[in-house]
Amino acid sequence: MQIKDKTARRIRELPPYLFADLDRKVAEVRARGVDVISLGVGDPDIPTPSYIVEAMKRAVEKPENQVYPSYLGSLDFRKACAAWMKKRFHVDLDPEKEIIALIGSKEGIAHFPLAFINPGDTALVPEPSYPVYATSVTFAGGNVHWMPLKEEKNFTPDFASIPSNVAQNAKLMFLNYPNNPTSAGASKEFFEKAIEFASKHGIIVVHDAAYSEIYTGEDAPISILQISGAREMAIEMHSFSKTFNMTGWRIAFAAGNAEIIAALGKVKTNIDSGAFTAIQEAAVEALRGYDDFVPGMREIYRRRRDVLVNALNKAGIEVYPSRYTFYVWAKVPEGFSSMSFA
Ligand SMILES: *Cc1c(COP(=O)(O)O)cnc(C)c1O
């Protein structure tokens, strides 16, 4: 029997997951004894701070944390997330209705279209972007309409250039600021334009804010939920992965419009059984220690960024000037593609 012939189209037609490909290449070269500095996937090399690891050790021993978790996240976890959103962004959220725990934001993103996309529906996805947005739309049977991110627009989509029949039929739009991979930040004015556009056309907005705490300049990124009207059609996903160097732990949350959160909750309730309660307990502790840990980490990223950007500039490589995320978006010299240059 040819198993390959039996695989579903959604698997067969999938572009190769670039990061898996890179991992394989890096492993090959390392096996030959080469010391590789990975400039690939954004996975922090700084360990999870010990105060969080210690909290996890205590949490994992408690029998009450060893049973099936709450589907939506423990109330303690959701309350801590709401309190952090209030302190950080001055947004008031009801922890019971407007917050849901995720097993990493990738999980939330991947499941989200199942709640809103019927086969043939359209979703607006930035290009370039985190591959999960487009793949999850495709898995749900939807069509992706790409929104190019151009330097002249500071790597934000130009809503005016989206054909009106596409805008009219689009059900959902993904946004991500600070942006992977361009490092661009978004202004309040941009978010206002996005909400106005979404509101006019009845489009649900999912803002992926995985890098909201990774910035090395003066201006802290804002939340889309701070924009007036946003709570009528938007949710925002926040992850502990980059903020606390917890990529392996798989914990994040979505916040915003209660009906959208409930719809995502319905999908999740039928697919997974929630995030491990002990990890949620450690995540509560992570938020409690935010002020003691995160500013120091930002300082490390600032120093590293300056080293890399200065060296690239000296080598004559033009870098997009941004102080958001831990990515550097540089122009490939004339005569190369990004692949051939790398
Ligand atoms: C790293 C990253 C995430 C975080 O994913 P988790 O599943 O929470 O680890 C989400 N979105 C983008 C764009 C990222 O780069």
mmCIF file of C-alpha atoms and ligand atoms in Angstrom:
data_model
loop_
_atom_site.group_PDB
_atom_site.id
_atom_site.type_symbol
_atom_site.label_atom_id
_atom_site.label_comp_id
_atom_site.label_asym_id
_atom_site.label_seq_id
_atom_site.Cartn_x
_atom_site.Cartn_y
_atom_site.Cartn_z
ATOM 1 C CA MET A 1 0.000 0.000 0.000
ATOM 2 C CA GLN A 2 1.283 3.483 -0.883
ATOM 3 C CA ILE A 3 0.731 5.515 2.284
ATOM 4 C CA LYS A 4 1.848 8.668 0.491
ATOM 5 C CA ASP A 5 -1.091 8.399 -1.912
ATOM 6 C CA LYS A 6 -3.473 8.250 1.036
ATOM 7 C CA THR A 7 -2.315 11.449 2.750
ATOM 8 C CA ALA A 8 -4.819 14.294 2.719
ATOM 9 C CA ARG A 9 -4.364 17.154 0.250
ATOM 10 C CA ARG A 10 -3.829 19.560 3.157
ATOM 11 C CA ILE A 11 -0.664 17.617 4.025
ATOM 12 C CA ARG A 12 0.503 16.830 0.511
ATOM 13 C CA GLU A 13 0.192 20.392 -0.772
ATOM 14 C CA LEU A 14 1.890 21.934 2.244
ATOM 15 C CA PRO A 15 5.035 23.945 1.539
ATOM 16 C CA PRO A 16 8.002 22.524 3.498
ATOM 17 C CA TYR A 17 8.091 23.960 7.035
ATOM 18 C CA LEU A 18 11.164 26.119 6.596
ATOM 19 C CA PHE A 19 12.311 25.893 10.213
ATOM 20 C CA ALA A 20 12.271 22.077 10.176
ATOM 21 C CA ASP A 21 14.407 22.254 7.032
ATOM 22 C CA LEU A 22 16.844 24.676 8.683
ATOM 23 C CA ASP A 23 17.066 22.477 11.799
ATOM 24 C CA ARG A 24 18.078 19.551 9.615
ATOM 25 C CA LYS A 25 20.760 21.575 7.815
ATOM 26 C CA VAL A 26 22.168 22.953 11.075
ATOM 27 C CA ALA A 27 22.303 19.425 12.565
ATOM 28 C CA GLU A 28 24.174 18.177 9.477
ATOM 29 C CA VAL A 29 26.826 20.868 9.732
ATOM 30 C CA ARG A 30 27.149 20.530 13.528
ATOM 31 C CA ALA A 31 27.678 16.779 13.097
ATOM 32 C CA ARG A 32 30.738 17.663 11.018
ATOM 33 C CA GLY A 33 32.060 19.596 14.025
ATOM 34 C CA VAL A 34 31.311 23.115 12.781
ATOM 35 C CA ASP A 35 30.442 25.695 15.471
ATOM 36 C CA VAL A 36 27.176 27.129 14.143
ATOM 37 C CA ILE A 37 25.687 30.436 15.228
ATOM 38 C CA SER A 38 22.029 29.920 14.382
ATOM 39 C CA LEU A 39 20.370 32.962 12.874
ATOM 40 C CA GLY A 40 17.291 30.878 12.133
ATOM 41 C CA VAL A 41 14.129 30.457 14.185
ATOM 42 C CA GLY A 42 13.591 32.854 17.093
ATOM 43 C CA ASP A 43 14.295 30.591 20.020
ATOM 44 C CA PRO A 44 15.931 32.428 22.942
ATOM 45 C CA ASP A 45 19.287 30.963 24.038
ATOM 46 C CA ILE A 46 18.966 32.498 27.520
ATOM 47 C CA PRO A 47 17.499 29.997 30.007
ATOM 48 C CA THR A 48 14.130 30.416 31.696
ATOM 49 C CA PRO A 49 14.798 32.497 34.831
ATOM 50 C CA SER A 50 15.305 30.335 37.912
ATOM 51 C CA TYR A 51 12.442 31.920 39.896
ATOM 52 C CA ILE A 52 10.069 30.446 37.298
ATOM 53 C CA VAL A 53 11.792 27.043 37.263
ATOM 54 C CA GLU A 54 11.583 26.944 41.089
ATOM 55 C CA ALA A 55 7.858 27.806 40.967
ATOM 56 C CA MET A 56 7.385 24.959 38.479
ATOM 57 C CA LYS A 57 9.151 22.474 40.770
ATOM 58 C CA ARG A 58 6.747 23.347 43.583
ATOM 59 C CA ALA A 59 3.713 23.298 41.267
ATOM 60 C CA VAL A 60 4.463 19.941 39.685
ATOM 61 C CA GLU A 61 4.463 18.201 43.080
ATOM 62 C CA LYS A 62 0.890 19.189 43.910
ATOM 63 C CA PRO A 63 -1.556 16.337 43.177
ATOM 64 C CA GLU A 64 -4.300 18.855 42.330
ATOM 65 C CA ASN A 65 -2.129 20.041 39.437
ATOM 66 C CA GLN A 66 -1.699 16.529 38.046
ATOM 67 C CA VAL A 67 -5.284 15.961 36.894
ATOM 68 C CA TYR A 68 -6.902 17.253 33.689
ATOM 69 C CA PRO A 69 -6.599 21.020 33.643
ATOM 70 C CA SER A 70 -9.464 23.468 33.156
ATOM 71 C CA TYR A 71 -10.272 23.777 29.436
ATOM 72 C CA LEU A 72 -10.152 27.554 29.460
ATOM 73 C CA GLY A 73 -7.260 27.925 31.903
ATOM 74 C CA SER A 74 -7.302 28.131 35.695
ATOM 75 C CA LEU A 75 -9.049 31.184 37.072
ATOM 76 C CA ASP A 76 -5.832 32.140 38.908
ATOM 77 C CA PHE A 77 -3.957 32.131 35.602
ATOM 78 C CA ARG A 78 -6.605 34.127 33.764
ATOM 79 C CA LYS A 79 -6.832 36.642 36.628
ATOM 80 C CA ALA A 80 -3.036 37.096 36.574
ATOM 81 C CA CYS A 81 -3.126 37.643 32.790
ATOM 82 C CA ALA A 82 -5.929 40.200 33.165
ATOM 83 C CA ALA A 83 -4.015 42.021 35.908
ATOM 84 C CA TRP A 84 -0.882 42.115 33.721
ATOM 85 C CA MET A 85 -2.853 43.428 30.715
ATOM 86 C CA LYS A 86 -4.273 46.141 32.986
ATOM 87 C CA LYS A 87 -0.877 47.142 34.362
ATOM 88 C CA ARG A 88 0.983 46.951 31.048
ATOM 89 C CA PHE A 89 -1.650 48.302 28.610
ATOM 90 C CA HIS A 90 -4.367 49.836 30.832
ATOM 91 C CA VAL A 91 -6.920 47.458 29.320
ATOM 92 C CA ASP A 92 -9.694 46.106 31.581
ATOM 93 C CA LEU A 93 -10.570 42.486 30.828
ATOM 94 C CA ASP A 94 -12.985 40.059 32.442
ATOM 95 C CA PRO A 95 -10.752 37.062 33.268
ATOM 96 C CA GLU A 96 -13.703 34.657 33.016
ATOM 97 C CA LYS A 97 -14.981 35.711 29.598
ATOM 98 C CA GLU A 98 -12.266 37.676 27.844
ATOM 99 C CA ILE A 99 -9.195 35.522 28.493
ATOM 100 C CA ILE A 100 -8.369 31.949 27.523
ATOM 101 C CA ALA A 101 -5.177 29.951 28.176
ATOM 102 C CA LEU A 102 -3.367 28.556 25.130
ATOM 103 C CA ILE A 103 -0.807 25.768 24.774
ATOM 104 C CA GLY A 104 1.509 28.335 23.209
ATOM 105 C CA SER A 105 0.198 30.947 20.811
ATOM 106 C CA LYS A 106 1.009 28.679 17.866
ATOM 107 C CA GLU A 107 -1.723 26.370 19.156
ATOM 108 C CA GLY A 108 -4.189 29.257 19.438
ATOM 109 C CA ILE A 109 -3.369 30.525 15.949
ATOM 110 C CA ALA A 110 -3.533 27.052 14.404
ATOM 111 C CA HIS A 111 -6.945 26.310 15.890
ATOM 112 C CA PHE A 112 -8.447 29.759 15.423
ATOM 113 C CA PRO A 113 -9.642 29.442 11.800
ATOM 114 C CA LEU A 114 -11.568 26.272 12.708
ATOM 115 C CA ALA A 115 -13.868 28.532 14.714
ATOM 116 C CA PHE A 116 -14.593 31.009 11.912
ATOM 117 C CA ILE A 117 -13.494 29.765 8.479
ATOM 118 C CA ASN A 118 -15.801 27.639 6.346
ATOM 119 C CA PRO A 119 -14.415 26.053 3.174
ATOM 120 C CA GLY A 120 -14.041 28.813 0.591
ATOM 121 C CA ASP A 121 -13.967 31.706 3.093
ATOM 122 C CA THR A 122 -11.183 34.266 2.798
ATOM 123 C CA ALA A 123 -8.639 35.339 5.422
ATOM 124 C CA LEU A 124 -6.213 38.248 5.085
ATOM 125 C CA VAL A 125 -2.635 37.283 5.928
ATOM 126 C CA PRO A 126 0.490 39.475 5.842
ATOM 127 C CA GLU A 127 3.346 38.511 3.536
ATOM 128 C CA PRO A 128 5.965 37.710 4.734
ATOM 129 C CA SER A 129 4.675 36.270 8.001
ATOM 130 C CA TYR A 130 4.821 33.487 10.562
ATOM 131 C CA PRO A 131 3.833 30.460 8.433
ATOM 132 C CA VAL A 132 1.156 29.234 10.854
ATOM 133 C CA TYR A 133 -1.378 31.961 9.893
ATOM 134 C CA ALA A 134 -1.681 30.826 6.272
ATOM 135 C CA THR A 135 -1.386 27.106 7.004
ATOM 136 C CA SER A 136 -4.141 27.188 9.603
ATOM 137 C CA VAL A 137 -6.463 28.977 7.177
ATOM 138 C CA THR A 138 -5.689 26.378 4.504
ATOM 139 C CA PHE A 139 -6.276 23.518 6.960
ATOM 140 C CA ALA A 140 -9.744 24.933 7.642
ATOM 141 C CA GLY A 141 -10.430 24.970 3.886
ATOM 142 C CA GLY A 142 -10.177 28.741 3.563
ATOM 143 C CA ASN A 143 -8.424 30.906 0.995
ATOM 144 C CA VAL A 144 -5.530 33.178 1.878
ATOM 145 C CA HIS A 145 -5.430 36.702 0.473
ATOM 146 C CA TRP A 146 -1.893 37.969 0.986
ATOM 147 C CA MET A 147 -1.306 41.517 2.243
ATOM 148 C CA PRO A 148 2.234 42.517 1.166
ATOM 149 C CA LEU A 149 4.342 44.278 3.800
ATOM 150 C CA LYS A 150 6.439 46.932 2.072
ATOM 151 C CA GLU A 151 9.247 49.055 3.403
ATOM 152 C CA GLU A 152 7.637 52.276 2.155
ATOM 153 C CA LYS A 153 4.682 51.514 4.446
ATOM 154 C CA ASN A 154 6.962 50.545 7.345
ATOM 155 C CA PHE A 155 6.018 46.911 6.774
ATOM 156 C CA THR A 156 2.331 47.432 7.543
ATOM 157 C CA PRO A 157 -0.411 46.310 5.110
ATOM 158 C CA ASP A 158 -1.912 48.900 2.784
ATOM 159 C CA PHE A 159 -5.628 48.349 3.391
ATOM 160 C CA ALA A 160 -6.591 50.726 0.574
ATOM 161 C CA SER A 161 -4.989 48.381 -1.963
ATOM 162 C CA ILE A 162 -7.115 45.371 -0.942
ATOM 163 C CA PRO A 163 -9.783 44.931 -3.666
ATOM 164 C CA SER A 164 -13.195 45.844 -2.242
ATOM 165 C CA ASN A 165 -14.765 42.477 -3.170
ATOM 166 C CA VAL A 166 -11.976 40.719 -1.223
ATOM 167 C CA ALA A 167 -12.384 43.039 1.774
ATOM 168 C CA GLN A 168 -16.156 42.600 1.667
ATOM 169 C CA ASN A 169 -15.882 38.805 1.745
ATOM 170 C CA ALA A 170 -12.936 38.449 4.121
ATOM 171 C CA LYS A 171 -13.875 36.959 7.458
ATOM 172 C CA LEU A 172 -10.677 37.246 9.353
ATOM 173 C CA MET A 173 -7.347 39.066 9.357
ATOM 174 C CA PHE A 174 -4.058 38.214 11.058
ATOM 175 C CA LEU A 175 -1.722 41.000 12.199
ATOM 176 C CA ASN A 176 1.570 40.730 14.097
ATOM 177 C CA TYR A 177 3.373 43.698 15.706
ATOM 178 C CA PRO A 178 6.147 43.975 16.674
ATOM 179 C CA ASN A 179 6.594 41.989 13.493
ATOM 180 C CA ASN A 180 8.282 38.698 12.725
ATOM 181 C CA PRO A 181 10.295 38.761 10.482
ATOM 182 C CA THR A 182 10.622 42.466 9.533
ATOM 183 C CA SER A 183 11.140 43.753 13.122
ATOM 184 C CA ALA A 184 8.714 46.610 12.381
ATOM 185 C CA GLY A 185 6.616 48.125 15.125
ATOM 186 C CA ALA A 186 3.116 49.522 14.574
ATOM 187 C CA SER A 187 1.853 52.940 15.600
ATOM 188 C CA LYS A 188 -1.434 53.713 17.308
ATOM 189 C CA GLU A 189 -2.507 55.326 14.018
ATOM 190 C CA PHE A 190 -1.879 52.071 12.157
ATOM 191 C CA PHE A 191 -3.938 50.038 14.635
ATOM 192 C CA GLU A 192 -6.720 52.645 14.382
ATOM 193 C CA LYS A 193 -6.702 52.245 10.601
ATOM 194 C CA ALA A 194 -6.778 48.457 10.958
ATOM 195 C CA ILE A 195 -9.762 48.554 13.314
ATOM 196 C CA GLU A 196 -11.589 51.051 11.103
ATOM 197 C CA PHE A 197 -11.020 48.811 8.067
ATOM 198 C CA ALA A 198 -12.063 45.663 9.952
ATOM 199 C CA SER A 199 -15.135 47.352 11.368
ATOM 200 C CA LYS A 200 -16.229 48.681 7.957
ATOM 201 C CA HIS A 201 -16.013 45.225 6.371
ATOM 202 C CA GLY A 202 -17.011 43.073 9.357
ATOM 203 C CA ILE A 203 -13.632 41.335 9.642
ATOM 204 C CA ILE A 204 -12.434 39.591 12.808
ATOM 205 C CA VAL A 205 -8.889 40.622 13.774
ATOM 206 C CA VAL A 206 -6.358 38.334 15.437
ATOM 207 C CA HIS A 207 -3.349 40.303 16.624
ATOM 208 C CA ASP A 208 -0.334 38.147 17.456
ATOM 209 C CA ALA A 209 1.592 40.132 20.091
ATOM 210 C CA ALA A 210 4.312 37.537 20.788
ATOM 211 C CA TYR A 211 6.979 40.275 20.725
ATOM 212 C CA SER A 212 5.155 42.979 22.702
ATOM 213 C CA GLU A 213 7.848 42.854 25.419
ATOM 214 C CA ILE A 214 10.898 42.521 23.152
ATOM 215 C CA TYR A 215 12.025 46.054 22.328
ATOM 216 C CA THR A 216 15.364 47.784 22.749
ATOM 217 C CA GLY A 217 14.407 51.431 22.244
ATOM 218 C CA GLU A 218 12.358 53.838 24.360
ATOM 219 C CA ASP A 219 8.871 53.084 23.060
ATOM 220 C CA ALA A 220 7.033 50.083 24.446
ATOM 221 C CA PRO A 221 4.669 48.508 21.897
ATOM 222 C CA ILE A 222 0.956 49.060 22.482
ATOM 223 C CA SER A 223 -1.911 46.557 22.509
ATOM 224 C CA ILE A 224 -4.516 46.580 19.737
ATOM 225 C CA LEU A 225 -7.078 46.279 22.545
ATOM 226 C CA GLN A 226 -6.219 49.857 23.548
ATOM 227 C CA ILE A 227 -7.807 51.095 20.313
ATOM 228 C CA SER A 228 -11.372 52.280 20.639
ATOM 229 C CA GLY A 229 -13.768 49.766 19.049
ATOM 230 C CA ALA A 230 -11.175 46.977 18.968
ATOM 231 C CA ARG A 231 -12.981 44.921 21.588
ATOM 232 C CA GLU A 232 -15.934 44.531 19.206
ATOM 233 C CA MET A 233 -14.008 42.411 16.703
ATOM 234 C CA ALA A 234 -10.460 41.736 17.886
ATOM 235 C CA ILE A 235 -8.485 39.394 20.054
ATOM 236 C CA GLU A 236 -4.812 39.551 20.888
ATOM 237 C CA MET A 237 -2.490 36.633 21.589
ATOM 238 C CA HIS A 238 0.250 36.972 24.182
ATOM 239 C CA SER A 239 2.928 34.364 24.724
ATOM 240 C CA PHE A 240 5.305 33.594 27.583
ATOM 241 C CA SER A 241 7.738 32.098 25.054
ATOM 242 C CA LYS A 242 9.776 35.173 24.161
ATOM 243 C CA THR A 243 8.996 37.374 27.168
ATOM 244 C CA PHE A 244 10.272 34.845 29.706
ATOM 245 C CA ASN A 245 12.414 32.497 27.549
ATOM 246 C CA MET A 246 9.801 29.781 27.943
ATOM 247 C CA THR A 247 9.498 28.499 24.369
ATOM 248 C CA GLY A 248 9.650 24.863 25.500
ATOM 249 C CA TRP A 249 6.970 25.227 28.152
ATOM 250 C CA ARG A 250 4.045 25.914 25.781
ATOM 251 C CA ILE A 251 1.996 28.568 27.523
ATOM 252 C CA ALA A 252 0.232 31.657 26.182
ATOM 253 C CA PHE A 253 -3.153 33.364 26.326
ATOM 254 C CA ALA A 254 -5.658 35.092 24.087
ATOM 255 C CA ALA A 255 -7.511 38.188 25.277
ATOM 256 C CA GLY A 256 -10.290 40.314 23.856
ATOM 257 C CA ASN A 257 -13.836 40.016 22.501
ATOM 258 C CA ALA A 258 -15.782 37.542 24.660
ATOM 259 C CA GLU A 259 -17.691 35.893 21.792
ATOM 260 C CA ILE A 260 -14.508 35.333 19.786
ATOM 261 C CA ILE A 261 -12.786 33.889 22.854
ATOM 262 C CA ALA A 262 -15.788 31.617 23.472
ATOM 263 C CA ALA A 263 -15.708 30.363 19.860
ATOM 264 C CA LEU A 264 -12.002 29.556 20.112
ATOM 265 C CA GLY A 265 -12.760 27.876 23.458
ATOM 266 C CA LYS A 266 -15.334 25.624 21.754
ATOM 267 C CA VAL A 267 -12.746 24.410 19.237
ATOM 268 C CA LYS A 268 -10.143 23.844 21.933
ATOM 269 C CA THR A 269 -12.534 22.048 24.266
ATOM 270 C CA ASN A 270 -13.102 19.493 21.502
ATOM 271 C CA ILE A 271 -9.442 19.093 20.551
ATOM 272 C CA ASP A 272 -7.156 19.534 23.556
ATOM 273 C CA SER A 273 -7.654 19.386 27.298
ATOM 274 C CA GLY A 274 -5.994 22.640 28.256
ATOM 275 C CA ALA A 275 -2.508 23.658 29.371
ATOM 276 C CA PHE A 276 -0.860 21.721 32.231
ATOM 277 C CA THR A 277 -2.034 23.455 35.441
ATOM 278 C CA ALA A 278 1.473 23.392 36.955
ATOM 279 C CA ILE A 279 2.764 25.361 33.958
ATOM 280 C CA GLN A 280 -0.049 27.868 34.401
ATOM 281 C CA GLU A 281 0.949 28.220 38.052
ATOM 282 C CA ALA A 282 4.586 28.849 37.061
ATOM 283 C CA ALA A 283 3.374 31.346 34.448
ATOM 284 C CA VAL A 284 1.499 33.293 37.146
ATOM 285 C CA GLU A 285 4.813 33.493 39.002
ATOM 286 C CA ALA A 286 6.549 34.596 35.783
ATOM 287 C CA LEU A 287 4.202 37.577 35.475
ATOM 288 C CA ARG A 288 4.701 38.427 39.139
ATOM 289 C CA GLY A 289 8.460 38.715 38.541
ATOM 290 C CA TYR A 290 8.168 40.634 35.255
ATOM 291 C CA ASP A 291 9.775 43.877 36.498
ATOM 292 C CA ASP A 292 12.751 42.043 38.016
ATOM 293 C CA PHE A 293 13.526 39.971 34.940
ATOM 294 C CA VAL A 294 12.350 41.432 31.626
ATOM 295 C CA PRO A 295 14.205 44.800 31.605
ATOM 296 C CA GLY A 296 17.551 43.008 32.103
ATOM 297 C CA MET A 297 16.823 40.660 29.222
ATOM 298 C CA ARG A 298 15.957 43.604 26.984
ATOM 299 C CA GLU A 299 19.396 45.049 27.813
ATOM 300 C CA ILE A 300 21.087 41.830 26.608
ATOM 301 C CA TYR A 301 19.141 42.019 23.349
ATOM 302 C CA ARG A 302 20.039 45.700 22.968
ATOM 303 C CA ARG A 303 23.769 44.928 23.266
ATOM 304 C CA ARG A 304 23.576 42.004 20.875
ATOM 305 C CA ARG A 305 21.585 44.016 18.373
ATOM 306 C CA ASP A 306 24.136 46.831 18.419
ATOM 307 C CA VAL A 307 27.005 44.371 17.824
ATOM 308 C CA LEU A 308 25.229 42.737 14.888
ATOM 309 C CA VAL A 309 23.879 45.917 13.291
ATOM 310 C CA ASN A 310 27.235 47.712 13.543
ATOM 311 C CA ALA A 311 28.985 44.757 11.949
ATOM 312 C CA LEU A 312 26.418 44.508 9.153
ATOM 313 C CA ASN A 313 26.669 48.240 8.484
ATOM 314 C CA LYS A 314 30.460 47.981 8.337
ATOM 315 C CA ALA A 315 30.098 45.157 5.834
ATOM 316 C CA GLY A 316 27.954 47.472 3.712
ATOM 317 C CA ILE A 317 24.685 45.657 4.401
ATOM 318 C CA GLU A 318 21.688 47.918 4.807
ATOM 319 C CA VAL A 319 19.553 47.203 7.875
ATOM 320 C CA TYR A 320 15.962 48.328 8.483
ATOM 321 C CA PRO A 321 16.223 50.654 11.487
ATOM 322 C CA SER A 322 13.950 49.219 14.149
ATOM 323 C CA ARG A 323 14.257 48.556 17.849
ATOM 324 C CA TYR A 324 11.532 45.935 18.077
ATOM 325 C CA THR A 325 11.782 42.121 18.313
ATOM 326 C CA PHE A 326 15.114 40.282 18.297
ATOM 327 C CA TYR A 327 15.178 40.141 14.512
ATOM 328 C CA VAL A 328 17.291 42.228 12.174
ATOM 329 C CA TRP A 329 15.789 42.781 8.711
ATOM 330 C CA ALA A 330 18.580 43.446 6.257
ATOM 331 C CA LYS A 331 18.739 43.947 2.510
ATOM 332 C CA VAL A 332 20.280 41.126 0.510
ATOM 333 C CA PRO A 333 23.058 42.528 -1.694
ATOM 334 C CA GLU A 334 22.421 42.937 -5.427
ATOM 335 C CA GLY A 335 22.704 39.664 -7.350
ATOM 336 C CA PHE A 336 21.587 37.355 -4.520
ATOM 337 C CA SER A 337 18.326 35.863 -3.369
ATOM 338 C CA SER A 338 17.884 35.566 0.409
ATOM 339 C CA MET A 339 18.481 31.790 0.142
ATOM 340 C CA SER A 340 21.621 32.065 -1.992
ATOM 341 C CA PHE A 341 23.023 34.845 0.208
ATOM 342 C CA ALA A 342 22.423 32.872 3.425
HETATM 343 C C1 LIG B 1 7.671 32.877 18.483
HETATM 344 C C2 LIG B 1 6.390 33.343 17.908
HETATM 345 C C3 LIG B 1 5.196 33.010 18.534
HETATM 346 C C4 LIG B 1 5.187 32.265 19.836
HETATM 347 O O1 LIG B 1 4.682 31.039 19.683
HETATM 348 P P1 LIG B 1 4.424 30.128 20.963
HETATM 349 O O2 LIG B 1 3.581 29.070 20.370
HETATM 350 O O3 LIG B 1 3.689 30.950 21.978
HETATM 351 O O4 LIG B 1 5.746 29.649 21.453
HETATM 352 C C5 LIG B 1 4.010 33.454 17.975
HETATM 353 N N1 LIG B 1 4.002 34.227 16.869
HETATM 354 C C6 LIG B 1 5.146 34.596 16.274
HETATM 355 C C7 LIG B 1 5.084 35.498 15.101
HETATM 356 C C8 LIG B 1 6.371 34.148 16.768
HETATM 357 O O5 LIG B 1 7.498 34.503 16.148
#
